Short mmCIF file of C-alpha atoms and ligand atoms in Angstrom, two decimals:
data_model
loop_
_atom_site.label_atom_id
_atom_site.label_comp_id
_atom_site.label_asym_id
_atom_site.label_seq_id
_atom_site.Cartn_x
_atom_site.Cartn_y
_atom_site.Cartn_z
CA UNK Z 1 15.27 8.35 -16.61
CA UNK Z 2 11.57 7.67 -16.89
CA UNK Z 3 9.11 8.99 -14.63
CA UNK Z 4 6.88 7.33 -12.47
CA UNK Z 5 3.60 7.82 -13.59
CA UNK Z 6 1.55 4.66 -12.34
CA UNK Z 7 0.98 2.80 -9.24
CA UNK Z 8 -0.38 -0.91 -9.09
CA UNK Z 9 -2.09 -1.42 -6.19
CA UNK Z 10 -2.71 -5.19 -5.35
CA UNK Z 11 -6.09 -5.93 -3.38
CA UNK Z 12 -6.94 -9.17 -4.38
CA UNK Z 13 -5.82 -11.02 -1.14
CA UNK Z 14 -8.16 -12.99 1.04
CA UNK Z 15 -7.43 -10.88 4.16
CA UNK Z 16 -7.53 -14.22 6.56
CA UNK Z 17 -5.86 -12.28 9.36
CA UNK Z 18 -9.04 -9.56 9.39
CA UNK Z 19 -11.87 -12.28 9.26
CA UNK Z 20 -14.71 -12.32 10.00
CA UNK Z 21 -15.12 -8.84 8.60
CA UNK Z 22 -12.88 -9.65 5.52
CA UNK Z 23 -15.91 -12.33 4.42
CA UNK Z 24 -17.83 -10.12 3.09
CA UNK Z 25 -15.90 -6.93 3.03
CA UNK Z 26 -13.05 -6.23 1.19
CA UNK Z 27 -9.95 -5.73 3.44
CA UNK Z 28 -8.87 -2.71 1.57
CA UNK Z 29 -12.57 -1.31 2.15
CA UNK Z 30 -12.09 -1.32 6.01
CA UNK Z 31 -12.66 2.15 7.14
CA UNK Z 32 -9.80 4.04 9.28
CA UNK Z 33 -11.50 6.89 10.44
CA UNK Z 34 -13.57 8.16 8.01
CA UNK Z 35 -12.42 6.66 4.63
CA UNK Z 36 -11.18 3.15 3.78
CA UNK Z 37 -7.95 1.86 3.51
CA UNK Z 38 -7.77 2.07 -0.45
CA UNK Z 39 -8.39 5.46 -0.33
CA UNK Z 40 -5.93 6.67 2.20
CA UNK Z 41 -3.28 4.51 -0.14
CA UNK Z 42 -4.36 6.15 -3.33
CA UNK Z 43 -4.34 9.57 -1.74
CA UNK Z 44 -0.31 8.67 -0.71
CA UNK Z 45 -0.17 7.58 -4.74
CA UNK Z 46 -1.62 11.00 -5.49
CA UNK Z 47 0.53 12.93 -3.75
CA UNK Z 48 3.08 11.82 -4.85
CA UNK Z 49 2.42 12.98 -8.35
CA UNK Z 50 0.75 9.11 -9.92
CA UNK Z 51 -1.58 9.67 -12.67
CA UNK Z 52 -2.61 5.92 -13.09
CA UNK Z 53 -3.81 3.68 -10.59
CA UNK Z 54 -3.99 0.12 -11.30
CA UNK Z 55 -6.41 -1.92 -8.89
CA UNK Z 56 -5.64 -5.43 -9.14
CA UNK Z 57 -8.90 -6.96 -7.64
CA UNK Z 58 -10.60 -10.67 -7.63
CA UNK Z 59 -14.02 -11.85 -6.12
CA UNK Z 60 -15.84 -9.66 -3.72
CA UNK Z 61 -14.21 -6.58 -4.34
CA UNK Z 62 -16.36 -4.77 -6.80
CA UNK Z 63 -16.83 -2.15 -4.00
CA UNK Z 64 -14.11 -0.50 -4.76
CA UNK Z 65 -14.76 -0.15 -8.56
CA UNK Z 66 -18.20 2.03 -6.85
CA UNK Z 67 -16.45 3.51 -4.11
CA UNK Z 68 -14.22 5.14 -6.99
CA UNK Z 69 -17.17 6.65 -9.04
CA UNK Z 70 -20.00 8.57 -8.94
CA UNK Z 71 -22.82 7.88 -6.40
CA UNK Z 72 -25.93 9.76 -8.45
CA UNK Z 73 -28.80 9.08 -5.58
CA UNK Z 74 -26.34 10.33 -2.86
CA UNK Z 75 -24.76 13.06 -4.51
CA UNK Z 76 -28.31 14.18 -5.49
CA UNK Z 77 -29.49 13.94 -2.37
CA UNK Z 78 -26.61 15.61 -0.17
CA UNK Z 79 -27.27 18.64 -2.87
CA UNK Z 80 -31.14 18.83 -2.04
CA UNK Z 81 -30.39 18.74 1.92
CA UNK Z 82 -27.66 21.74 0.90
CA UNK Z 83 -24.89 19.50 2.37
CA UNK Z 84 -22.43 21.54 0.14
CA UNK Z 85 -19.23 21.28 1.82
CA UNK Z 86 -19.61 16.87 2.50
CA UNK Z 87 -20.83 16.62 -1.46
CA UNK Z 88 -17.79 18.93 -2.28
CA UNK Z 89 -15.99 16.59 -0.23
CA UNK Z 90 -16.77 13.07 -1.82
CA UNK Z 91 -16.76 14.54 -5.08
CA UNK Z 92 -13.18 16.23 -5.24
CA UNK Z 93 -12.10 12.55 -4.06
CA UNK Z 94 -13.15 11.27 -6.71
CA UNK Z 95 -10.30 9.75 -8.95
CA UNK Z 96 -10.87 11.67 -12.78
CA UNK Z 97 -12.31 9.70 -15.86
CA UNK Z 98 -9.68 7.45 -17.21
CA UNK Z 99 -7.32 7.91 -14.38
CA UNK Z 100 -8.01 4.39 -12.87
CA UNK Z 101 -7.93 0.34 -14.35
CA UNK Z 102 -9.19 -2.14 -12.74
CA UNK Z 103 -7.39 -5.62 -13.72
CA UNK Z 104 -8.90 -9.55 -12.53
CA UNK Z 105 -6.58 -11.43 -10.36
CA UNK Z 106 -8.60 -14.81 -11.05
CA UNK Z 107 -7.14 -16.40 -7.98
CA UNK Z 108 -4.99 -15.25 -4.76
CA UNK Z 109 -1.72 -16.89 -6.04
CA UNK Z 110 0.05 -14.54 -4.28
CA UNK Z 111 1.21 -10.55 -4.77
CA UNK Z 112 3.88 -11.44 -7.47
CA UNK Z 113 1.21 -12.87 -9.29
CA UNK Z 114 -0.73 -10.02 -8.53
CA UNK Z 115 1.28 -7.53 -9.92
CA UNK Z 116 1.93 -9.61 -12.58
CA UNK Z 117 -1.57 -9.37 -13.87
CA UNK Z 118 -0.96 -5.65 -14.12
CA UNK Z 119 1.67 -5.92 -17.25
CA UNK Z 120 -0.52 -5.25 -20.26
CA UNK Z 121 -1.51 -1.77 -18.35
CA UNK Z 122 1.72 -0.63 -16.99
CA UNK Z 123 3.87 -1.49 -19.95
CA UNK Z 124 7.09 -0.42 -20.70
CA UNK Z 125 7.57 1.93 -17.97
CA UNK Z 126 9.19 1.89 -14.02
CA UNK Z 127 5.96 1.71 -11.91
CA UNK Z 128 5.12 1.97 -8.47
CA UNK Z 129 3.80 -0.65 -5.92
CA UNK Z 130 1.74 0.27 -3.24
CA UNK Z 131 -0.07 -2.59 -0.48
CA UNK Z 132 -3.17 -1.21 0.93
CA UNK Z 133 -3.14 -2.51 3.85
CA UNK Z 134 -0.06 0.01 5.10
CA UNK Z 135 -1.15 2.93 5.99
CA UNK Z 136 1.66 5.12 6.14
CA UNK Z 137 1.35 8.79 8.18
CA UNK Z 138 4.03 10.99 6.17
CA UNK Z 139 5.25 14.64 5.10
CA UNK Z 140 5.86 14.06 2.20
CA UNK Z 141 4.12 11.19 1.34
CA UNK Z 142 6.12 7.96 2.03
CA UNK Z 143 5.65 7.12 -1.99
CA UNK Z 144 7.11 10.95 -2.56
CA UNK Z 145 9.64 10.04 -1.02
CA UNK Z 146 10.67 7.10 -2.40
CA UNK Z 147 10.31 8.59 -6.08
CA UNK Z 148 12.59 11.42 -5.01
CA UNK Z 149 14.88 8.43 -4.17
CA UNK Z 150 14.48 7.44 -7.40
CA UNK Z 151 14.69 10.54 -9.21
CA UNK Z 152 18.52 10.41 -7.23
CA UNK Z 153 20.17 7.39 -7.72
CA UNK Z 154 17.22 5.23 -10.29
CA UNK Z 155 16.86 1.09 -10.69
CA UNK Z 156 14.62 -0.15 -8.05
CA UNK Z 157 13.52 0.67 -4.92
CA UNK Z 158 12.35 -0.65 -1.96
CA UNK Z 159 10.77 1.14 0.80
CA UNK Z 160 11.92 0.10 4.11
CA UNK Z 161 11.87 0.89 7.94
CA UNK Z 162 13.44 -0.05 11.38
CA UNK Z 163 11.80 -2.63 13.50
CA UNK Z 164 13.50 -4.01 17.04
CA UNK Z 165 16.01 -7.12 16.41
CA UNK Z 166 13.45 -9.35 18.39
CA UNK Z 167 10.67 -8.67 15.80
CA UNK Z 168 12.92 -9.15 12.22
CA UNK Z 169 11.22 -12.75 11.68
CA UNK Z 170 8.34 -11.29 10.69
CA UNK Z 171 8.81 -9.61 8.16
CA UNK Z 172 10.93 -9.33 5.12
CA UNK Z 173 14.33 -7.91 5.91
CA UNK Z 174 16.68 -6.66 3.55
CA UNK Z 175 20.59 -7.06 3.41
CA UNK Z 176 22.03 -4.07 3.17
CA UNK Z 177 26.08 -3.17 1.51
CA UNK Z 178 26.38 0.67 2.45
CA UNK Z 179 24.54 3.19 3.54
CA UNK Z 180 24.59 7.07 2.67
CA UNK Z 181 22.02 8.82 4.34
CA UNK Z 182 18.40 7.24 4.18
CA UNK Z 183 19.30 5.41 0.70
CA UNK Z 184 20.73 1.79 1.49
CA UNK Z 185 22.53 -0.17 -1.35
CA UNK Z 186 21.05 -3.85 -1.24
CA UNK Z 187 22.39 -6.87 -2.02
CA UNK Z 188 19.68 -8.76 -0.78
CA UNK Z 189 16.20 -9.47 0.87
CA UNK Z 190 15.16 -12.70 3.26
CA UNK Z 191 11.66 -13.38 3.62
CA UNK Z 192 10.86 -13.55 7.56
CA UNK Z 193 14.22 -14.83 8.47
CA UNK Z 194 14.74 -17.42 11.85
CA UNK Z 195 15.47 -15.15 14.56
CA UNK Z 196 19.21 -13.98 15.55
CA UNK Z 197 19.63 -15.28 11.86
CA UNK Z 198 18.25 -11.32 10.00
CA UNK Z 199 20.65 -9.56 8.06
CA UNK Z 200 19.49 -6.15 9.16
CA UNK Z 201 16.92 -4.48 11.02
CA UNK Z 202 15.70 -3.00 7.74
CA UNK Z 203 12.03 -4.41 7.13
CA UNK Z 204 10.57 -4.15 3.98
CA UNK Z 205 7.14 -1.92 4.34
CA UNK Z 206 5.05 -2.44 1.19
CA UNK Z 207 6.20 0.23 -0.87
CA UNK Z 208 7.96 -0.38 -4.12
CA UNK Z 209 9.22 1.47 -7.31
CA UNK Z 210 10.21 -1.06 -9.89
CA UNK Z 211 11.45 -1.21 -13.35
CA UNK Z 212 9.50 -3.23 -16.08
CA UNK Z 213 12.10 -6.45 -16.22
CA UNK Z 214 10.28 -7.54 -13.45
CA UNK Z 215 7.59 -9.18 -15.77
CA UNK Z 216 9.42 -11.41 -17.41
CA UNK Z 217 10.22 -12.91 -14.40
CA UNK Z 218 7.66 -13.34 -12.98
CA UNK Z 219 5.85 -14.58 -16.29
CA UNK Z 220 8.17 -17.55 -15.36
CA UNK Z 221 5.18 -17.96 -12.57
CA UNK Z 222 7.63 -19.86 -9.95
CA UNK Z 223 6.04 -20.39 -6.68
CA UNK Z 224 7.87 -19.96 -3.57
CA UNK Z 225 7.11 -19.30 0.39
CA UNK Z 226 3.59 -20.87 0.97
CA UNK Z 227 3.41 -22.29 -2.97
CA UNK Z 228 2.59 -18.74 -3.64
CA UNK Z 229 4.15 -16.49 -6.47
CA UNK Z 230 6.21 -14.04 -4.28
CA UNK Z 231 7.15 -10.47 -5.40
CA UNK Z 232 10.52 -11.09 -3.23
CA UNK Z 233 11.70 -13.82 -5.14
CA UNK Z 234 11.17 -11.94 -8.73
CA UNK Z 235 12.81 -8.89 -7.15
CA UNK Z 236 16.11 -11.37 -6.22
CA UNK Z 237 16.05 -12.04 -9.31
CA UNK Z 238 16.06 -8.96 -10.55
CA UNK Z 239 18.93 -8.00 -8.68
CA UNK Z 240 21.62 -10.14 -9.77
CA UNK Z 241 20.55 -7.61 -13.16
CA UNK Z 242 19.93 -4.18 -11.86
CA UNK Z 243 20.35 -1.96 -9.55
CA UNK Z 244 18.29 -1.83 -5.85
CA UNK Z 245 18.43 0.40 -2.98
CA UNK Z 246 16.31 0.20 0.13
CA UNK Z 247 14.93 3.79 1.10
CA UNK Z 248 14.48 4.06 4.91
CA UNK Z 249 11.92 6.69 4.64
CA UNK Z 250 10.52 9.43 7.60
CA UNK Z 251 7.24 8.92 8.56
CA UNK Z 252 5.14 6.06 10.91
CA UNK Z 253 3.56 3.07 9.59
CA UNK Z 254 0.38 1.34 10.67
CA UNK Z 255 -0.36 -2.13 9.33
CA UNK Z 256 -4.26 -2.34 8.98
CA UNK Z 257 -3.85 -6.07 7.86
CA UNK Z 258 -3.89 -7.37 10.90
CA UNK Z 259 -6.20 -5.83 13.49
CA UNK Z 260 -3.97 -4.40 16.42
CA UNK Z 261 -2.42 -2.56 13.64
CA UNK Z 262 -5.85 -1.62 11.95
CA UNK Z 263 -6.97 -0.14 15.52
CA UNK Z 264 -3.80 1.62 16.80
CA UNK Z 265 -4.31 3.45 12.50
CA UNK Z 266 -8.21 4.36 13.91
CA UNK Z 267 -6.90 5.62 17.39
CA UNK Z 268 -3.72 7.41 15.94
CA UNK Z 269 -5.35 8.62 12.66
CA UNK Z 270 -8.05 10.53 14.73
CA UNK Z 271 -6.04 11.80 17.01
CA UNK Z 272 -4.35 13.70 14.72
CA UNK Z 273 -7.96 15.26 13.36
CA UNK Z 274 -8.46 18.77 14.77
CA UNK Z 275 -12.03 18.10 14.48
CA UNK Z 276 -11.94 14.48 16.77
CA UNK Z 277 -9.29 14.69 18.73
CA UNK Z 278 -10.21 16.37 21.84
CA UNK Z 279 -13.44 13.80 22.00
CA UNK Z 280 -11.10 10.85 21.17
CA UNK Z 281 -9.00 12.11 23.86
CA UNK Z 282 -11.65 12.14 26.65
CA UNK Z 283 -13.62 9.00 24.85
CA UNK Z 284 -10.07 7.08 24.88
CA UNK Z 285 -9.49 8.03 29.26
CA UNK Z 286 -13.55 7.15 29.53
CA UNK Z 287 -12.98 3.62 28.42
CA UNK Z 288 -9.79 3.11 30.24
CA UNK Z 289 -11.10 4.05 33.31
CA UNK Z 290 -14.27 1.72 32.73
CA UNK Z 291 -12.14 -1.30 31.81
CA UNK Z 292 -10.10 -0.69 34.84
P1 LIG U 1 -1.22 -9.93 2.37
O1 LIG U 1 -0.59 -11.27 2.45
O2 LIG U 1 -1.00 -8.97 3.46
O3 LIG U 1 -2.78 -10.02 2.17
O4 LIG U 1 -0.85 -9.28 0.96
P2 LIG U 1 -3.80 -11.15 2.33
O5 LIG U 1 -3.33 -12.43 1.76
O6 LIG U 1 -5.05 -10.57 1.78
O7 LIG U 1 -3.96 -11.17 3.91
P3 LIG U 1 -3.87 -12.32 5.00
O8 LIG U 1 -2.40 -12.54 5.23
O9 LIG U 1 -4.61 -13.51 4.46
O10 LIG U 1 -4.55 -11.73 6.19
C1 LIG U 1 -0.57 -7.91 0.78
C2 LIG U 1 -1.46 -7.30 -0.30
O11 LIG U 1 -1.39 -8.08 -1.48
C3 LIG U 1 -2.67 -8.41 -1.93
C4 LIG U 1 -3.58 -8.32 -0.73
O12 LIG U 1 -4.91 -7.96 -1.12
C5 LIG U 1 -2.93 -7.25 0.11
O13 LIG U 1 -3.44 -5.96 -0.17
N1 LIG U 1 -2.64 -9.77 -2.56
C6 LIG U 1 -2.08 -10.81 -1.90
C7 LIG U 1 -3.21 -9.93 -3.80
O14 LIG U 1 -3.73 -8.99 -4.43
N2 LIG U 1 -3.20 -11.18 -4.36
C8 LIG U 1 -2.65 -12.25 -3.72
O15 LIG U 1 -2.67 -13.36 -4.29
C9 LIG U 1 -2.08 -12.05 -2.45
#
């Protein structure tokens, strides 16, 4: 069985849902707490033990090709104002030389034809997906646990958790054919089905592992759900060929895609920081009280 050594990471998207902010800056580069979205994702990657990330990126989101490298002026002048420990900081982030590609989505014709655009640099090889704009708090990282998943039973794998029965038409919801434990044998997936009509309470979160075959398919470029190349229709394809299991992993989610979700991440995130908390805490009653 191959390992899984890289992790596409699509952020080409237009990010309607987080406009006007997402004009002119990247979704992925929103902040949640103190770092943006990207970088909480790659740090998940990291963990659980990627060694190439693969930004799939389009117009307006060069920022992430800087936030990802050295910044000379600031690291210069943190070191001349003896900021050790914050230069330490943004330095040990720092992805290593060679450890990150940056491919051109030319247009947002959707996240199948994102990853698609990713072939040439993942090759031959099961890879990872990962969508930035989950966030997900977990020990081990949600990713981790997905390739320990796939260390167990290999083929594909889709990372997946439970949402209430009133809420499965929004989001992609896979059928499941038998359980054992938190690994789900699938023999399907329905893109936000009608509701009372979803095969499962199983939603699909935006974590994938994913052997190679899926290129061909997708080369076919065959648009789907909002004439958009869909990574769900590739990976029914792929199905009917190989194996799939869903992976209901342990952990919380926060979608930072849509801006509820991006706040609860901000209001959760930090108050789970030893060094915020306690003023989140009081900041958080402060406002309540105010707003009444
Ligand atoms: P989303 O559908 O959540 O992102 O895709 P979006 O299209 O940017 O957001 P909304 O719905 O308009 O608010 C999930 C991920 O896939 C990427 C997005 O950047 C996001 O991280 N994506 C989507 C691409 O890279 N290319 C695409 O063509 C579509």
């Amino acid at each position: 069985m191959k390992p899984i050594r890289k992790a596409v990471f699509p952020v080409a998207g237009l990010g309607t849902r987080m406009l006007p902010a997402a004009k002119t800056v990247a979704k992925e580069m929103l902040p949640v707490v103190d770092r943006p979205l990207i970088a909480w994702v790659l740090e998940e990657a990291r963990a659980a033990g990627i060694e190439h990330f693969i930004l799939v990126t389009g117009r307006g989101k060069t920022a992430m090709e800087d936030y990802f490298d050295h910044q000379i002026e600031l690291e210069l002048t943190l070191k001349e104002k003896g900021k050790t420990e914050l230069l330490e900081q943004i330095v040990s982030a720092l992805p290593k030389e060679g450890e990150v590609s940056y491919v051109r989505q030319m247009a947002p014709h959707g996240l199948g034809h994102a990853v698609w655009c990713a072939r040439d640099v993942v090759g031959e090889e099961p890879f990872a997906v990962l969508l930035p704009d989950v966030i997900v708090d977990a020990e081990p990282s949600c990713l981790a646990q997905a390739v320990k998943a796939y260390e167990h039973v290999g083929g594909n794998i889709v990372v997946v958790e439970q949402v209430p029965e009133s809420e499965t038409h929004k989001y992609g919801i896979v059928t499941p054919k038998s359980r054992n434990g938190r690994l789900i044998q699938m023999s399907g997936m329905v893109e936000k089905p009608p509701q009372g009509s979803a095969p499962s309470n199983l939603s699909v979160l935006g974590r994938y592992i994913l052997q190679p075959e899926i290129f061909p398919i997708l080369s076919a470029q065959e648009r789907g759900a909002g004439n958009e190349i869909q990574l769900t229709d590739a990976m029914a394809r792929l199905m009917q060929q190989q194996d799939f299991h869903a992976y209901d992993y342990e952990g919380r989610s926060y979608d930072c895609g849509d801006r509820l979700g991006w706040l609860r991440a901000n209001l959760a995130l930090s108050l789970k920081r030893p060094d915020l908390q306690a003023a989140v805490r009081s900041m958080v009653a402060e406002e309540m009280a105010r707003a009444g």
